[in-house]
CSV table of C-alpha atoms and ligand atoms in Angstrom, one decimal:
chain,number,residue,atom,x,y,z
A,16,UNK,CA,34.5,32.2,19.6
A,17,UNK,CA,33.6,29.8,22.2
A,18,UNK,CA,34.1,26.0,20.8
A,19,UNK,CA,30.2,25.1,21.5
A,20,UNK,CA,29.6,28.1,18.4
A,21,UNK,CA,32.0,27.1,15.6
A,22,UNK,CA,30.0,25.6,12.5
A,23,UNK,CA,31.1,22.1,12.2
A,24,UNK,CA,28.5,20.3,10.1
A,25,UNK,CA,25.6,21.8,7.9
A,26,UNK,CA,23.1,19.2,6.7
A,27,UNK,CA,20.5,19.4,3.9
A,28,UNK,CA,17.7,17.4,4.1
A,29,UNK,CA,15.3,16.7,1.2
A,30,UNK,CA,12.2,14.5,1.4
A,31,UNK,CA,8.8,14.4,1.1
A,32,UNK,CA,6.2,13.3,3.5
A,33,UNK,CA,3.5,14.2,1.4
A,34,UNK,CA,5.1,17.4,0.0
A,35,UNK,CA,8.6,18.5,-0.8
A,36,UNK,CA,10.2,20.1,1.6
A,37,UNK,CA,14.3,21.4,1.7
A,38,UNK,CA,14.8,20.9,5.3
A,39,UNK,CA,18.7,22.3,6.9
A,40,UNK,CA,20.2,21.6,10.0
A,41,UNK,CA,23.6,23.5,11.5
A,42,UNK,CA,25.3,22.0,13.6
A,43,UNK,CA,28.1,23.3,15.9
A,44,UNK,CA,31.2,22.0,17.1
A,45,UNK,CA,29.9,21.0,20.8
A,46,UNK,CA,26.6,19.3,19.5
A,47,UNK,CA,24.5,22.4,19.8
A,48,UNK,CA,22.2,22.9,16.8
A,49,UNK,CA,19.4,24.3,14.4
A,50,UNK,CA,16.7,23.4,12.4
A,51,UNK,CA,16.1,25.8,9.1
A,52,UNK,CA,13.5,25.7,6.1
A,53,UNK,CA,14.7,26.1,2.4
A,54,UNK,CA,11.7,24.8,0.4
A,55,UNK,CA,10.8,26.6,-3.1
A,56,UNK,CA,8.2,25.0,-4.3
A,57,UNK,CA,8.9,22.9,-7.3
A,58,UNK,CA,12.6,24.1,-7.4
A,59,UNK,CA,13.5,22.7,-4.4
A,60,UNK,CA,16.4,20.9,-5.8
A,61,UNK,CA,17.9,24.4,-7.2
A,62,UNK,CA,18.0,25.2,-3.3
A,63,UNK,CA,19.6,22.2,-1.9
A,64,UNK,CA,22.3,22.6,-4.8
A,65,UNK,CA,22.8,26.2,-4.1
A,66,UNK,CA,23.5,25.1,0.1
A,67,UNK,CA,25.2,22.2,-0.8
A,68,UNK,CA,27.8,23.4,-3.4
A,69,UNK,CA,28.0,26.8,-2.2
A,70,UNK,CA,27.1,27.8,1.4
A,71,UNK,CA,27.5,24.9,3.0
A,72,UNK,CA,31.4,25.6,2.6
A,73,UNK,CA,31.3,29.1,3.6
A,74,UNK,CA,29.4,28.0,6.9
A,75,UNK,CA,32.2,25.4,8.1
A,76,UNK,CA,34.4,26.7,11.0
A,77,UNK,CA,32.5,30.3,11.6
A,78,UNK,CA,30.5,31.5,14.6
A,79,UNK,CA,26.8,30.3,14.8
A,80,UNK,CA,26.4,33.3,17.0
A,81,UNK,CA,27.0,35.9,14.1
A,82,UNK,CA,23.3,36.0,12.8
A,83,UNK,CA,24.0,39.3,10.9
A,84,UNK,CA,27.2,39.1,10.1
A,85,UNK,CA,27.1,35.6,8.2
A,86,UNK,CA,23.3,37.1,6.4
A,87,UNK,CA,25.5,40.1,4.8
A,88,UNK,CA,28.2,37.4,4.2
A,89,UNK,CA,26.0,35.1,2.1
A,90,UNK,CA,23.9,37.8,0.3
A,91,UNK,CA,26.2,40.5,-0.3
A,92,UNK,CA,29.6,39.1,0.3
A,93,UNK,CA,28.7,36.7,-2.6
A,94,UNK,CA,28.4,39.1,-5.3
A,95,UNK,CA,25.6,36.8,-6.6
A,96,UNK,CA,22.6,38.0,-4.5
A,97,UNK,CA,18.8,37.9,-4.2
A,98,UNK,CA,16.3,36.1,-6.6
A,99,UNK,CA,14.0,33.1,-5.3
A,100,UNK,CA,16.2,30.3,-5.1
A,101,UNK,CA,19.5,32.4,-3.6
A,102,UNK,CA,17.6,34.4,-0.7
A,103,UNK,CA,15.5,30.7,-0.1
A,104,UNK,CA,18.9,29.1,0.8
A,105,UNK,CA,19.6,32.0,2.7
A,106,UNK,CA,16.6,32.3,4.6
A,107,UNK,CA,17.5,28.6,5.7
A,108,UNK,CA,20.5,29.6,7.5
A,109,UNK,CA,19.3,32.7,8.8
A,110,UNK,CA,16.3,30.6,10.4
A,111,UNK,CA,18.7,27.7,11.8
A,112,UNK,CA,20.2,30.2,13.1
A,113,UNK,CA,17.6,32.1,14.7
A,114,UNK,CA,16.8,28.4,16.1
A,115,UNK,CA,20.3,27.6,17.5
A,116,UNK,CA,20.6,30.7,19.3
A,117,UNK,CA,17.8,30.3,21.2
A,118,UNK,CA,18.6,26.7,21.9
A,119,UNK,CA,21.7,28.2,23.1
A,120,UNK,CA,19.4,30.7,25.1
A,121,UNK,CA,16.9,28.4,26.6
A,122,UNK,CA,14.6,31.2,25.1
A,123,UNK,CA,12.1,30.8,22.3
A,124,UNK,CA,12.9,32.7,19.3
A,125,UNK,CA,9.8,35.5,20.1
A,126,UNK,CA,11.5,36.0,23.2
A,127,UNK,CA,14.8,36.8,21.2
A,128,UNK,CA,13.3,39.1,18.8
A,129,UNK,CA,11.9,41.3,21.8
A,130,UNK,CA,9.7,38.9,23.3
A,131,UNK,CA,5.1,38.6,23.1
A,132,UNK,CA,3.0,41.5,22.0
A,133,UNK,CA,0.4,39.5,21.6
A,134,UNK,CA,-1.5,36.4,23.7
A,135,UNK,CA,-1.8,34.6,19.7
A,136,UNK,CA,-1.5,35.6,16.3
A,137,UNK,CA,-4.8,35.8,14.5
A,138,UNK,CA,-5.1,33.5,11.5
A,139,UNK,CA,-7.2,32.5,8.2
A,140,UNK,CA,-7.3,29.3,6.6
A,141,UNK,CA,-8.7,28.4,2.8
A,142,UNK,CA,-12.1,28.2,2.1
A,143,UNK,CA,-12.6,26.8,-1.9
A,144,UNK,CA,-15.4,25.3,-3.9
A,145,UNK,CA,-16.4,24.3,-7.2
A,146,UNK,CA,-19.2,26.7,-7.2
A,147,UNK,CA,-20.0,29.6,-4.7
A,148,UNK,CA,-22.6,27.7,-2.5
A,149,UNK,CA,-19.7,25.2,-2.1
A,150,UNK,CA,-17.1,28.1,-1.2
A,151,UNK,CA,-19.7,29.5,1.4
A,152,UNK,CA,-20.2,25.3,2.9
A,153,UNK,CA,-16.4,25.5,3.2
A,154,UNK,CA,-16.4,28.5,5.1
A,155,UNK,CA,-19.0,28.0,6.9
A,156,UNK,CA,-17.1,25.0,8.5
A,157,UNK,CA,-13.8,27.1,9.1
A,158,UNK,CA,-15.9,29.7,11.4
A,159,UNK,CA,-17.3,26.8,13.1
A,160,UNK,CA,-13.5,25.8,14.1
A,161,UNK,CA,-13.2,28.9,15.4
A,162,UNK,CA,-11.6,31.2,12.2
A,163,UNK,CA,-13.0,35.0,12.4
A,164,UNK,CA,-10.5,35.1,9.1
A,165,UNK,CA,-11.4,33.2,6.0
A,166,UNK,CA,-9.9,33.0,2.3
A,167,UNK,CA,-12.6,32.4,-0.3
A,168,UNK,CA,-11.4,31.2,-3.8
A,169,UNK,CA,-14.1,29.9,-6.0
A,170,UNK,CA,-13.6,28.1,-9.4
A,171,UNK,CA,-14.7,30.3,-12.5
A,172,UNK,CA,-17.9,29.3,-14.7
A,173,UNK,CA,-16.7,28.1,-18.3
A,174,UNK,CA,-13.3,27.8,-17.9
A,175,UNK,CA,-11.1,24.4,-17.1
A,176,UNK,CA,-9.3,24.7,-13.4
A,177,UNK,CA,-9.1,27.9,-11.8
A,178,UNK,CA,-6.4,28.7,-9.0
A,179,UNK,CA,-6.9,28.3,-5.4
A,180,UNK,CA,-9.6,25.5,-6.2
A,181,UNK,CA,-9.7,21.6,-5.5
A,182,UNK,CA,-8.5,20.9,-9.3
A,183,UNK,CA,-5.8,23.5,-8.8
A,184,UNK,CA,-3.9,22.0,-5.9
A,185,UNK,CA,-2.8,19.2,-7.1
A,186,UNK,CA,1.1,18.7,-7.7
A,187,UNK,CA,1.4,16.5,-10.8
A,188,UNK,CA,4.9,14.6,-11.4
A,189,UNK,CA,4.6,14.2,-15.1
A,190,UNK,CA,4.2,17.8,-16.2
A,191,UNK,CA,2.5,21.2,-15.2
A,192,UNK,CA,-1.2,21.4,-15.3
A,193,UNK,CA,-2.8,23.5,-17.7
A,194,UNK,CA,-5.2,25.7,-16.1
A,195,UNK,CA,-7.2,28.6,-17.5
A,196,UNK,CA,-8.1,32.1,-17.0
A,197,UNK,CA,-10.0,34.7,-18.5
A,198,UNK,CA,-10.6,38.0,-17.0
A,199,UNK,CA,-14.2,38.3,-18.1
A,200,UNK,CA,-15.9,35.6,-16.5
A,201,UNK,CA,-13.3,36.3,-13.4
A,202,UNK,CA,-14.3,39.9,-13.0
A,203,UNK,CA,-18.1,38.6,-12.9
A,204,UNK,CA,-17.6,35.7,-10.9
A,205,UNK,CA,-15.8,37.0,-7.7
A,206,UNK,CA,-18.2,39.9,-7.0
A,207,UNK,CA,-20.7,37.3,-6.9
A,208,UNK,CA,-19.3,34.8,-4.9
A,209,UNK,CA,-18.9,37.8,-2.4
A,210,UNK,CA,-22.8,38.9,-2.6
A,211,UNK,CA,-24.0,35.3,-2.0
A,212,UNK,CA,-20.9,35.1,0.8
A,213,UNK,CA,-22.1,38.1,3.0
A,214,UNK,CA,-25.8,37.3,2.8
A,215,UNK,CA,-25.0,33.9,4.1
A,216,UNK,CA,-22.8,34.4,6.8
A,217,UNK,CA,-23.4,37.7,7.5
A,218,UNK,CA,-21.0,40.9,7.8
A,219,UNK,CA,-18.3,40.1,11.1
A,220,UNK,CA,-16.3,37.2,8.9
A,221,UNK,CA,-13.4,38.9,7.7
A,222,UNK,CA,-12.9,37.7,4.4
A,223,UNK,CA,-10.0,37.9,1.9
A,224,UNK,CA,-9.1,36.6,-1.6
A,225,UNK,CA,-6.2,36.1,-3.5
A,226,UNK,CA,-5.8,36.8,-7.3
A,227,UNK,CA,-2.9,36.2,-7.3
A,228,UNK,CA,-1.6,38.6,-9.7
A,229,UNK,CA,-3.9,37.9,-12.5
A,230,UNK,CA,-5.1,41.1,-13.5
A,231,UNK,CA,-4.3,44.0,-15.3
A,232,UNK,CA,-4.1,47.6,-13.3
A,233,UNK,CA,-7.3,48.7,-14.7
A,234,UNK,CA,-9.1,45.0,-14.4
A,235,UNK,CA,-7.8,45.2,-10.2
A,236,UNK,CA,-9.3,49.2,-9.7
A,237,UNK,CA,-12.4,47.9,-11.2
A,238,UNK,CA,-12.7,44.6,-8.9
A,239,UNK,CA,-11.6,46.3,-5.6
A,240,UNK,CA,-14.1,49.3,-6.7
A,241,UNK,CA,-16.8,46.5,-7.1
A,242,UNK,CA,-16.0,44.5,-3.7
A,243,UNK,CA,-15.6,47.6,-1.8
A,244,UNK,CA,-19.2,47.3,-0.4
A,245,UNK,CA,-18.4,43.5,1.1
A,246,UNK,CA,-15.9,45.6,3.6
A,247,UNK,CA,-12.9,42.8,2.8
A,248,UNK,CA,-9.8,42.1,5.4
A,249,UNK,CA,-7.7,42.1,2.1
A,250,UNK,CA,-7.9,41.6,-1.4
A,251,UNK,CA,-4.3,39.9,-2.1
A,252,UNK,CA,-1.7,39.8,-4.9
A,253,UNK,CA,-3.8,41.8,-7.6
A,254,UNK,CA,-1.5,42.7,-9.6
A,255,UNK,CA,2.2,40.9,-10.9
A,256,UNK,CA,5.1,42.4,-8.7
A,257,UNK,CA,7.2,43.5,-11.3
A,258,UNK,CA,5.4,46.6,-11.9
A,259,UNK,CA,4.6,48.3,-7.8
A,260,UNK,CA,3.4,51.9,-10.0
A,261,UNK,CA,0.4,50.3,-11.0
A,262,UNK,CA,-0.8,49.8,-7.4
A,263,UNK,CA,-1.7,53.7,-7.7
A,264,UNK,CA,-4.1,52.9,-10.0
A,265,UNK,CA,-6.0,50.6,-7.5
A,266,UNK,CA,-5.8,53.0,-4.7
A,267,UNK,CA,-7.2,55.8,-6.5
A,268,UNK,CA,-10.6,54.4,-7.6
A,269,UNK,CA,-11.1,52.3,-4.0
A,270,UNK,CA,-10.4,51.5,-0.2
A,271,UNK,CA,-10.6,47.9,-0.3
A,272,UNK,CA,-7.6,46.7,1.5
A,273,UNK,CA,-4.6,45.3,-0.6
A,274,UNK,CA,-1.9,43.0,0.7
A,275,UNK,CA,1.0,41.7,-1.8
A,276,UNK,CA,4.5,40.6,-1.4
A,277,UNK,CA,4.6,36.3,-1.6
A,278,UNK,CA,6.6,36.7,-4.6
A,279,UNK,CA,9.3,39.5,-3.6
A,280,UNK,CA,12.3,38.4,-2.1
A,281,UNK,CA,13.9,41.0,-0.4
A,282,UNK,CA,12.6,44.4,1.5
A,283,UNK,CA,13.7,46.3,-1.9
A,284,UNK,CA,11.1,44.9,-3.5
A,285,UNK,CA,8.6,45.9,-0.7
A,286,UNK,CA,9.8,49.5,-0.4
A,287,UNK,CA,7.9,51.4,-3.0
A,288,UNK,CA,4.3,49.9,-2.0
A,289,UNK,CA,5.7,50.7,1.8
A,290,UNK,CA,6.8,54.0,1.4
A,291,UNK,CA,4.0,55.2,-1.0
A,292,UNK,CA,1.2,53.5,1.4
A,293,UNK,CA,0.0,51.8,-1.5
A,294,UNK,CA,-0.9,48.2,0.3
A,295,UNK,CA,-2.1,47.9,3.9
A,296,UNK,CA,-0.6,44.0,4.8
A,297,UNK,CA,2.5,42.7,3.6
A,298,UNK,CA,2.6,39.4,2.8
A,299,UNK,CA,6.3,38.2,2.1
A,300,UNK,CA,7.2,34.7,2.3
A,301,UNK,CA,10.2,34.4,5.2
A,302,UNK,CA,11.4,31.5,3.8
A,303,UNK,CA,11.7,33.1,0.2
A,304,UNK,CA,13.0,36.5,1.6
A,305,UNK,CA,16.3,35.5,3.4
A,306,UNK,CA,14.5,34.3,6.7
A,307,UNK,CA,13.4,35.9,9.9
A,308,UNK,CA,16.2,38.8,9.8
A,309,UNK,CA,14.6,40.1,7.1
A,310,UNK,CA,11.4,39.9,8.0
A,311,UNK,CA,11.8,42.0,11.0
A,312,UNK,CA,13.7,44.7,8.8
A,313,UNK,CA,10.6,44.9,6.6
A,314,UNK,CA,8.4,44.9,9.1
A,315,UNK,CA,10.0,47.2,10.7
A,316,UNK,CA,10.1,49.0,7.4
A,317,UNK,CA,5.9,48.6,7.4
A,318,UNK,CA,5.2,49.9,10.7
A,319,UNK,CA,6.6,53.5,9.8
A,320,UNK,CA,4.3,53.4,6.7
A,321,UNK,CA,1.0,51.8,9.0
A,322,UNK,CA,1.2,48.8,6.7
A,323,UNK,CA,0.8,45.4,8.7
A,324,UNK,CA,2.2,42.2,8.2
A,325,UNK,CA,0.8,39.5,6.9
A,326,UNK,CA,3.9,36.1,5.8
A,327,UNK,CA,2.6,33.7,2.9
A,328,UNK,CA,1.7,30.6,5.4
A,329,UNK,CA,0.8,28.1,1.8
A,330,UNK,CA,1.2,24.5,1.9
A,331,UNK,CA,4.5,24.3,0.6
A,332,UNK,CA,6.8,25.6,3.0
A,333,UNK,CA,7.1,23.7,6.3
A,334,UNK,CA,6.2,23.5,9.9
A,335,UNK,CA,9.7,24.9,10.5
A,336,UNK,CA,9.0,27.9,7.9
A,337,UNK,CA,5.3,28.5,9.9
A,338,UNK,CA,7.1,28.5,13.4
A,339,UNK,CA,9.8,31.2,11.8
A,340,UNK,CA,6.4,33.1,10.9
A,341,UNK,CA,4.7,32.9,14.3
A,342,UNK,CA,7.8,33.5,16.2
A,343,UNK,CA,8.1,36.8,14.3
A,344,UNK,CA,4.2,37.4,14.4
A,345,UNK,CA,4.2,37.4,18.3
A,346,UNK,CA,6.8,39.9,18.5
A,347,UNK,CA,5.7,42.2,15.6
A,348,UNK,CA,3.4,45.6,17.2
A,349,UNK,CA,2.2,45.8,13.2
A,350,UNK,CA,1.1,42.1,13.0
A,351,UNK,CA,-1.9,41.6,10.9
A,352,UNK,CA,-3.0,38.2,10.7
A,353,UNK,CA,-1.0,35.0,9.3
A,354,UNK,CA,-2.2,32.6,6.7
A,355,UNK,CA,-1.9,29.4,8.0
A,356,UNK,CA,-3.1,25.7,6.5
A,357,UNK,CA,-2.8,21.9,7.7
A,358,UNK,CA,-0.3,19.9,6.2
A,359,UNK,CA,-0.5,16.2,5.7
A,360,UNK,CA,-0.5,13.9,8.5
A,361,UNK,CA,2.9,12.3,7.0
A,362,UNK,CA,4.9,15.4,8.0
A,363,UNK,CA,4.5,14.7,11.6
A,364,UNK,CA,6.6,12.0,11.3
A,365,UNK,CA,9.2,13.8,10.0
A,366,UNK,CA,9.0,17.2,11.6
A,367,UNK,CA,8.0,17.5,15.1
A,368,UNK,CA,6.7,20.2,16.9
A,369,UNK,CA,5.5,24.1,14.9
A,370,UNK,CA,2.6,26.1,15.5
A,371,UNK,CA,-0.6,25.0,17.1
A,372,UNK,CA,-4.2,26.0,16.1
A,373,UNK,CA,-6.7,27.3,18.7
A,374,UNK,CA,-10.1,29.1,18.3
A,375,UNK,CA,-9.0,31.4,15.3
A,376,UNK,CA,-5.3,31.9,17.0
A,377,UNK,CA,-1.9,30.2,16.1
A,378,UNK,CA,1.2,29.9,19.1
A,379,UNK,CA,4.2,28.1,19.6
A,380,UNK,CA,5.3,26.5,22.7
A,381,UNK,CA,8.0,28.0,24.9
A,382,UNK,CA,10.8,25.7,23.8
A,383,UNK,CA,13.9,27.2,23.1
A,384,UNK,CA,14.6,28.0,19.3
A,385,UNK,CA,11.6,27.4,17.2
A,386,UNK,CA,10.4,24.3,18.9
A,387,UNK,CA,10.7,22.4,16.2
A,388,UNK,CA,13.3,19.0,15.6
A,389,UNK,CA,13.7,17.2,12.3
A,390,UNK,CA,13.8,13.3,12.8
A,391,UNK,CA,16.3,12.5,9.7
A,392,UNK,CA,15.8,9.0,10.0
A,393,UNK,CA,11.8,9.0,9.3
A,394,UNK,CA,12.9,12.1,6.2
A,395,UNK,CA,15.2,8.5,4.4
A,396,UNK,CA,11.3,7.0,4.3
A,397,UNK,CA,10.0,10.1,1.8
A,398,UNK,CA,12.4,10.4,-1.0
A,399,UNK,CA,12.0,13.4,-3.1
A,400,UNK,CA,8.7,13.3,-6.2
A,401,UNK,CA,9.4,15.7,-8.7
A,402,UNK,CA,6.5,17.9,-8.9
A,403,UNK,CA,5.1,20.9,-10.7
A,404,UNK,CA,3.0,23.7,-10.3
A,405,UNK,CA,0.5,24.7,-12.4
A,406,UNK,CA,0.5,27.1,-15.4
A,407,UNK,CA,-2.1,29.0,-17.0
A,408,UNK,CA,-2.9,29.8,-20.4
A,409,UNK,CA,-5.9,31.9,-21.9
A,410,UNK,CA,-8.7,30.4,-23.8
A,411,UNK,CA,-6.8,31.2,-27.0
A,412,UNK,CA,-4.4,29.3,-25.8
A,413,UNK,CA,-1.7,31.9,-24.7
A,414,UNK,CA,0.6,31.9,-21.1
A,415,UNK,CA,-0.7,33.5,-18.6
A,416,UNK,CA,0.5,34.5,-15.2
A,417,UNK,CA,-0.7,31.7,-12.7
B,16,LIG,C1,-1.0,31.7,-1.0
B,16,LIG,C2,-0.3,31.4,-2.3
B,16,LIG,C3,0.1,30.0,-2.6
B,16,LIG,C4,1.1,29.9,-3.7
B,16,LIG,C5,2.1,28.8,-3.6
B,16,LIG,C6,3.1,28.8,-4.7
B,16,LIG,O1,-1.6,32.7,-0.9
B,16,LIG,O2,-1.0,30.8,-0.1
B,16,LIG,O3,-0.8,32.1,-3.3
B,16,LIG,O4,-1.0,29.2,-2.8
B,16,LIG,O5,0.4,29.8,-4.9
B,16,LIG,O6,2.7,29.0,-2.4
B,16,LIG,O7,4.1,27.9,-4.4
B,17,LIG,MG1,-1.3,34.0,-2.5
């Protein structure tokens, strides 16, 4: 191993300009390095523990260069493997990684993973209101910016804060927010918001919305049934992921366009909705799902099966995490679109560099790596807030999936 490769330092950095973030940087023996992601959203200490204590040790003194080797190292060679918070940690190396080699390089990561098939990758932001003329304002101000993809989320008649919403976003330190759902209003709602959606801004929006796996099998068949007439880019997350069968049910009562995935974390979990064809985007979160290695394996995976991809782009990874997702967008044939959103204006001082926004499309510069670079000194000015996401409960006062 050449001396400029060996792994002398691994660094986890926690802070939070505005929102938590796990941030990692590797750095080898001749000063070369590489910025990584490892935020979970309201576990993020469970990560930095996990690469403190236990990879950080396993990193010191082998070869940056080794991208595979030290992935199969951490996830298999550790008999522990897989779950949120161990393939988070992982996809933190595996992205620094990424990072340094193309540092090393003098090549952006894209160019790495086989270089542009595309000039940008097309993107969708959130559109969300209190009612459904609000939701419709929203996007209405997104396609003026340029977005031919929207995300529409409206908050539900009669019940107390409804995911996706204003109310809902929040991040309280004190204690989950209670929020509420019941399928009834829901299934009324949404088909709605759709109606009053396409008669105001017409049919060429491509529109999407995320249940984010409230409903039952039947409850999903019947809402994709009902929107199939509003022609949708994707209705996303229907159904909980522990249970990929009932996706059958869906596809056999209607051809509205499913994407899933932001809660798997490894391309097991994606197999039996890729192999069966049961979703059309898969929407993995790289940073949950052991990094960009994996990501081209199930992508990979997805383009055999004519599935496209589609990485969870939420608020709560960070810049780092949406470069890992562009890099691999730009070099992915079976790219669908990526979900991308602004993050406060604090982060800048802490992360420099990540995607840029233009007329509907997200890049990256040609910097080698990612492009990115952590300032550590500005991360010491946002110490860690405990925060929580919400949960939800039904109107009788039972837990529900959020
Ligand atoms: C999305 C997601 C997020 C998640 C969040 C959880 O589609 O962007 O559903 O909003 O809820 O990432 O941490
Ligand atoms: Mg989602």
């Amino acid at each position: 191993m050449s001396s400029s490769l060996k792994i002398t330092d691994v660094r986890t950095i926690v802070t939070c300009p505005g929102r938590n973030f796990v941030l990692l940087k590797i750095v080898t023996e001749s000063g070369l390095y590489g910025v990584g992601d490892g935020t979970l959203n309201g576990r993020e200490l469970a990560v930095a523990e996990t690469l403190r204590e236990y990879i950080t040790p396993l990193l010191i003194g082998r070869d940056a260069d080794q991208i595979e080797d030290i992935w199969q190292s951490l996830f298999r060679g550790t008999y522990w493997r897989g779950g949120p918070v161990l393939n988070t940690a992982l996809a933190a190396v595996d992205v620094a990684l990424w990072d340094l080699k193309g540092r090393r390089a003098g090549l952006p990561v894209y160019s790495l993973l086989g270089g542009r098939t595309r000039t940008g990758a097309l993107c969708y932001a959130h559109a969300a209101g209190e009612t459904i003329e609000e939701t419709t304002d929203r996007a209405t101000v997104l396609m003026e910016r340029g977005f031919r993809v929207v995300r529409v989320q409206t908050a539900i008649p009669g019940t107390s804060g409804t995911y996706g919403t204003a109310a809902g976003s929040v991040q309280p330190e004190d204690g989950p927010l209670v929020e509420q759902f019941e399928p009834a209003p829901y299934l009324r709602t949404i088909p709605r918001l759709f109606d009053h959606l396409r008669a105001q801004l017409g049919e060429e929006v491509e529109l999407c919305h995320d249940v984010h796996e409230r409903l039952t099998p039947i409850q999903a068949a019947r809402l994709a049934k009902e929107l199939e007439p509003h022609h949708l880019f994707f209705l996303e997350d229907p159904l909980r992921p522990e249970h990929p069968e009932s996706f059958r049910l869906i596809r056999q009562h209607s051809t509205t366009p499913l994407a899933m995935g932001e809660l798997f974390t490894s391309r097991w979990d994606c197999l039996p909705l890729l192999t069966e064809q049961l979703i059309d985007f898969i929407r993995c979160d790289l940073v949950h799902t052991g990094g960009i290695t994996e990501g081209r394996k199930i992508a990979a995976i997805a383009e055999s099966f004519q599935v496209q991809t589609a990485w969870h782009g939420p608020p709560d990874i960070s810049p780092i995490g949406h470069a890992a997702n562009v890099h691999l967008d730009l070099a992915t044939a079976n790219f669908g679109v990526q979900e991308w959103v602004e993050h406060p204006p604090e982060v800048a001082d802490v992360i420099h560099g990540g995607p840029t926004y233009h007329d509907g499309y997200l890049n990256v510069s040609d910097a080698p790596g990612l492009g990115c670079e952590i300032d550590e000194q500005a991360a010491k000015k946002y110490p860690y807030i405990r925060g929580w996401l919400p949960v939800t409960r039904r109107a009788d006062g039972s837990v529900h999936d959020w």
